[in-house]
Amino acid sequence: MSNMTGNKKKAPKSSSNGMRILKQMSYNRLAMLGAFILLIEVVLALLAPVIAPHNYASIDIAVAMQGPSLTYPLGTDDMGRDILSRLLYGARYSIGMGILAVSFGMFFGCIVGSIAGFYGGKVDNIIMRILDVIQSLPSMVLVIVLSAVLGAGFFNTILALSIGGIPANARLLRAQMFKVRENEYMEAAVSINCSKIRIIVKHLLPNSISPMIVSATMGVASMIVAAAGLSFLGLGVQPPAPEWGAMLSSSRQFIRTSPHMVIFPGLAIGITVLALNLMGDGLRDALDPKLKR
Amino acid sequence: MTPVIETKRLKKYFSTAHGVLHAVDDVSLTIEEGRTLGVVGESGCGKSTLGRTIIHLLEKTEGQIFLHGKDISDVKGNELRKAREKMQIIFQDPYSSIDPRQTVEEIIREPLLVSRKYKKSEINDISDELMELVGINMRLRTSYPHELDGGRRQRVGIARALALNPDFVVCDEPVSALDVSIQAQVLNLLKQLQQKRGLAYMFVTHDLSVVRHVSDNICVMYLGQIVERCPSVELFKHPLHPYTKALLSAIPSVDLDNLKKPEIIKGEIASPINPKPGCRFAPRCKYATEQCHDAQQQTEITPGHFVACCRVNEVQ
Amino acid sequence: MVTKNENVNTSFLEVKNLTVEYFSKEQVVHAVNDISFQLEKGKTIGLVGETGAGKTTIAKAILRILPDVGSRITSGDIYLNGKQISSLPEKEMQKIRGNNISMIFQDPMTALNPVQRVGEQIAEVVALHNDISAEETKKRAEDMLGFVGIPKERYREYPHQFSGGMKQRVVIAMALACNPGLLLADEPTTALDVTIQAQVLSLIDQLREQFNTSMILITHDMGVVANTCDDVAIVYAGSILEYGTKEQIFRNPSHPYTIGLFHAIPNMNVEEEWLHPIEGLPPDPADLPDGCPFNPRCSYATEECLRGKMTMQITPDGHQCRCCHIEDVLKGEK
């Protein structure tokens, strides 16, 4: 045998998949920028009670529709409420609704998709046809109808938004599961007597979930826009709740006289969506093994 | 002595859009304790399906399977679980046969965990023992598959297969995806383990030089049927079936003094869907006659040497 | 075949001091390290080695189809028929690819465009390098199909309608359509069944004789080498460790790695209890050992083997071996 090695080996670093992916993402500057922006927004939203200069609901007609000033950094709306404070509290609504709606959509999509993906065959067929029906309705129409049926309000809106998201999530998961099922380790799990539940939860799901996570990250952005749209239409969350879409809706008639009332909520939505998309892009690239380095 | 594994007229068919695919057709074989049966053939011959059907990864269509003499053809539930513990499998592709999200020790421990027969401490001890047995360095315990090369991954797969202390292991092309120098390491390991634990192997491969080295007996498969079955030394000294001969001659020889031009069999492998009766090799066989379209019987030409060919006496 | 006193360059292909690296933010992979070899017209050289040895990279470097990002040819000259091709501008190189040099890739399943008819894929190659009418192009493509044993009627079929062996024939037809002087075959039969492999190798042989094509055959299968190659180069961790004619390498292997490789192959004609693997693993090309890349696994390794790059020595029968202990190895093997 060899009596000396000329090979200076570095100790192998054990890295979990999760750490590896985060590291991979950190190389993407834009993704990190998006994550940073989002983080700031979340912090601001959480600190709203502390940093908001005014009460977001206090009405003062005397100072209505004023442009940005020292007292009111982003101006006031048609009821004299401070726009900055409303945006800060509004972040809780918009980002909160976005994340919760997506989470519910993912959770139920996961269950439905797993059943279809694991069993295949007839079960898959039936589930897919039901999802087909749901997806054949234009998503905005579906959300509007559901919202109208369920009524306005924070949690009702979240429910309406999430139902629309279930089919897409389920499909993504199911498609990936069909691929993962081809791997021999799935057969190995059967050969060592794993129960069906264990196979799904321990082997199938963790390896299939990445595309769904990426799409979900991007999904938060569209949920925020959808929530804004609902408020805009008079459904969803209603004033005086400072939801960004509702702010847009109630300000549109003043766009020519006091554009700041429309611009700032619009910017808030736009920047948040941009940040989420950048993050989602970065996450997708990090999860794609072919794009490594 | 009762063989560890016996199959009687085992069939596995798949229904496809174009018809019935006869993957395994009427296969009868036995494997003794501590011995290796090599199963050779090319793509589509059904060798992988055969292994998987025997260990119940696939449900048989017809026929019987016996484990230690007990009929396990239709077992379900707890009986099936018990049977499975005695029959394990080592897969071909080291890159897809272990879960990329589990560490080495999680992979090896899982069978023990699932069986619920062992305490936590016992599981740890057994898995350490297994790692040592198959030659995986302890410091790799918490490594992930993507950090290991093909040879090491294959060792993890072997440790997993041995965790439940099986009597029979299907080795499905276990070294085909590995480099030559690593192949030899893994083949030696498999032999060592067989001697240590008295394992019976079904060694499935398309590589005749490998099968020669590891098997006691060999059966040659073509399109779902066994065309020849005999001790492995016999197969290489006196191949009788035209397909076996062609297969052996097609292997490029490494011996410069004996470079022969391989015998080229014309044509392509036929489809296993809705096959015609009779010998499936007949369309490509230079000895074929009318008689070859009748169902072929396995005749014992010399003791222990079975061939399914009606023209065996005319074959050179 | 190169001898000690090679001064005059008569070879059809000459590769000199080729070094290729793949790089990323984190590391540099030394895929090919100062490789030199020659090939005469009409002959075949086998590049033999295991996964990761750098054989495919060599072929891709000759054809200049390495990825644009993340790889670079750090040094080396390549001459085709006396003409320097390694520094040709891309436009000139395009005229050479498919025309003077062609490549057959390893996996026939993915080498063909699934949405294009096979006949058209061959015709495409012809049309790119010849200024002839569409009918003439189609006729040549049909002729090529005939050469490789595929009925002309299948011109308009799609790849999925062909088996693995037949797909590889189509790939060969594409590669030889413009009668290239040099064919690079990267493990052309590894993915095929052994009886189909015999068919395809025989076909390649026939065509080579007919068109007098020179060939670089990349493989890990010594049997294939024995039956198709004239010269052999043993590649390990990006270096050529041994280089000679087939006769020399097979009858008098001199490098410990080559000898180990021959020993590790299960021999069909010999009864053996245990195989003789080479212990250890091939090195990580991003972290090569000092000196000879094989020294961690070599039973003859000494201090000397760690110092700098080994030079090629000449063995008793006149071929090249990159090892400083040839005499010891020879004695050891006796």
Coordinates of C-alpha atoms in Angstrom, one line a residue, chain B residues 42-201:
Chain B
E42 CA -29.5 -7.4 -22.5
S43 CA -32.0 -4.6 -22.3
G44 CA -35.6 -5.7 -22.1
C45 CA -34.8 -9.3 -21.2
G46 CA -36.7 -8.9 -17.9
K47 CA -33.8 -9.6 -15.5
S48 CA -34.5 -6.5 -13.3
T49 CA -38.2 -7.2 -13.3
L50 CA -37.6 -10.8 -12.2
G51 CA -35.6 -9.7 -9.2
R52 CA -38.1 -7.1 -8.2
T53 CA -41.0 -9.5 -8.6
I54 CA -39.4 -12.1 -6.4
I55 CA -38.9 -9.7 -3.5
H56 CA -42.4 -8.3 -4.0
L57 CA -41.5 -4.8 -5.1
L58 CA -43.7 -5.7 -8.1
E59 CA -46.8 -7.8 -7.9
K60 CA -46.6 -11.1 -9.8
T61 CA -49.1 -11.9 -12.5
E62 CA -48.9 -15.7 -12.2
G63 CA -46.8 -18.4 -10.7
Q64 CA -45.3 -19.2 -7.3
I65 CA -42.5 -17.9 -5.2
F66 CA -41.1 -19.8 -2.2
L67 CA -38.9 -18.5 0.6
H68 CA -37.2 -21.2 2.6
G69 CA -39.8 -23.6 1.2
K70 CA -42.7 -21.5 2.3
D71 CA -45.1 -20.2 -0.3
I72 CA -45.0 -16.4 -0.2
S73 CA -46.6 -15.8 -3.6
D74 CA -49.7 -14.0 -2.3
V75 CA -48.7 -12.8 1.2
K76 CA -50.0 -9.5 2.4
G77 CA -49.8 -7.3 5.5
N78 CA -47.7 -8.6 8.4
E79 CA -46.7 -11.7 6.5
L80 CA -45.4 -9.6 3.7
R81 CA -43.5 -7.4 6.0
K82 CA -41.8 -10.4 7.6
A83 CA -41.0 -11.9 4.2
R84 CA -39.5 -8.6 3.0
E85 CA -37.1 -8.5 5.9
K86 CA -35.6 -11.6 4.6
M87 CA -35.3 -10.4 1.0
Q88 CA -33.5 -7.2 0.2
I89 CA -32.1 -5.4 -2.9
I90 CA -29.1 -3.5 -3.9
F91 CA -29.8 -1.1 -6.7
Q92 CA -27.9 -0.2 -9.8
D93 CA -27.6 3.6 -9.8
P94 CA -25.7 5.0 -6.8
Y95 CA -27.0 8.4 -7.7
S96 CA -30.7 7.7 -7.4
S97 CA -30.8 4.8 -5.0
I98 CA -30.3 6.8 -1.8
D99 CA -32.4 9.7 -0.7
P100 CA -30.4 12.9 -1.2
R101 CA -31.9 14.5 1.8
Q102 CA -30.8 11.8 4.3
T103 CA -27.4 11.5 5.9
V104 CA -25.5 8.3 5.7
E105 CA -26.5 7.1 9.1
E106 CA -30.1 8.0 8.6
I107 CA -30.2 5.9 5.5
I108 CA -28.6 2.9 7.2
R109 CA -30.7 3.2 10.3
E110 CA -34.1 3.6 8.6
P111 CA -34.8 -0.1 8.0
L112 CA -34.1 -0.7 11.7
L113 CA -36.3 2.2 12.8
V114 CA -39.2 1.1 10.6
S115 CA -39.1 -2.4 11.8
R116 CA -39.8 -1.3 15.4
K117 CA -37.9 -4.2 16.8
Y118 CA -34.9 -2.4 18.1
K119 CA -34.2 0.1 20.9
K120 CA -32.4 3.4 20.0
S121 CA -29.1 2.2 21.4
E122 CA -29.3 -1.1 19.6
I123 CA -30.0 0.8 16.3
N124 CA -26.9 2.9 16.8
D125 CA -24.7 -0.1 17.5
I126 CA -26.0 -2.1 14.5
S127 CA -25.6 0.8 12.1
D128 CA -22.0 1.5 13.3
E129 CA -21.3 -2.2 12.8
L130 CA -22.7 -2.1 9.3
M131 CA -20.7 0.9 8.4
E132 CA -17.6 -0.9 9.5
L133 CA -18.6 -4.0 7.7
V134 CA -19.0 -2.4 4.4
G135 CA -16.0 -0.1 4.8
I136 CA -17.5 3.3 5.3
N137 CA -15.4 5.6 7.4
M138 CA -17.1 6.7 10.6
R139 CA -16.5 10.3 9.9
L140 CA -18.8 10.1 7.0
R141 CA -21.8 9.3 9.3
T142 CA -23.3 12.7 8.9
S143 CA -22.4 13.2 5.3
Y144 CA -25.0 13.7 2.6
P145 CA -25.0 11.6 -0.6
H146 CA -23.9 14.4 -2.8
E147 CA -20.7 14.6 -0.9
L148 CA -19.8 11.0 -1.7
D149 CA -18.5 9.3 -4.8
G150 CA -20.3 6.5 -6.6
G151 CA -18.4 3.7 -4.9
R152 CA -19.1 5.0 -1.4
R153 CA -22.7 5.6 -2.2
Q154 CA -23.0 2.0 -3.3
R155 CA -21.5 0.9 0.0
V156 CA -24.2 2.9 1.8
G157 CA -26.8 1.1 -0.3
I158 CA -25.2 -2.3 0.6
A159 CA -25.2 -1.4 4.3
R160 CA -28.9 -0.5 4.1
A161 CA -29.7 -3.8 2.3
L162 CA -28.0 -5.8 5.1
A163 CA -29.5 -3.9 8.0
L164 CA -32.4 -6.2 8.5
N165 CA -30.2 -9.3 8.2
P166 CA -31.7 -10.8 5.1
D167 CA -31.1 -14.2 3.8
F168 CA -31.5 -13.3 0.1
V169 CA -30.3 -10.2 -1.7
V170 CA -31.0 -9.2 -5.3
C171 CA -28.0 -7.3 -6.6
D172 CA -29.4 -5.4 -9.6
E173 CA -26.3 -4.4 -11.7
P174 CA -24.6 -3.2 -8.5
V175 CA -21.3 -2.2 -10.2
S176 CA -22.4 -1.2 -13.7
A177 CA -22.3 2.5 -12.9
L178 CA -18.9 2.3 -11.2
D179 CA -15.3 2.7 -12.6
V180 CA -13.3 -0.5 -13.2
S181 CA -11.0 0.0 -10.2
I182 CA -13.9 0.7 -7.9
Q183 CA -16.0 -2.2 -9.4
A184 CA -13.4 -4.6 -8.2
Q185 CA -13.5 -3.2 -4.7
V186 CA -17.3 -3.5 -4.4
L187 CA -17.4 -7.0 -6.0
N188 CA -14.8 -8.2 -3.5
L189 CA -16.9 -6.7 -0.7
L190 CA -20.0 -8.5 -1.9
K191 CA -18.2 -11.8 -1.9
Q192 CA -16.8 -11.2 1.6
L193 CA -20.3 -10.4 2.9
Q194 CA -21.7 -13.4 1.3
Q195 CA -19.2 -15.6 3.0
K196 CA -19.5 -13.9 6.4
R197 CA -23.3 -13.9 6.5
G198 CA -24.2 -16.9 4.3
L199 CA -26.2 -14.7 1.9
A200 CA -27.9 -16.0 -1.2
Y201 CA -27.5 -13.6 -4.1

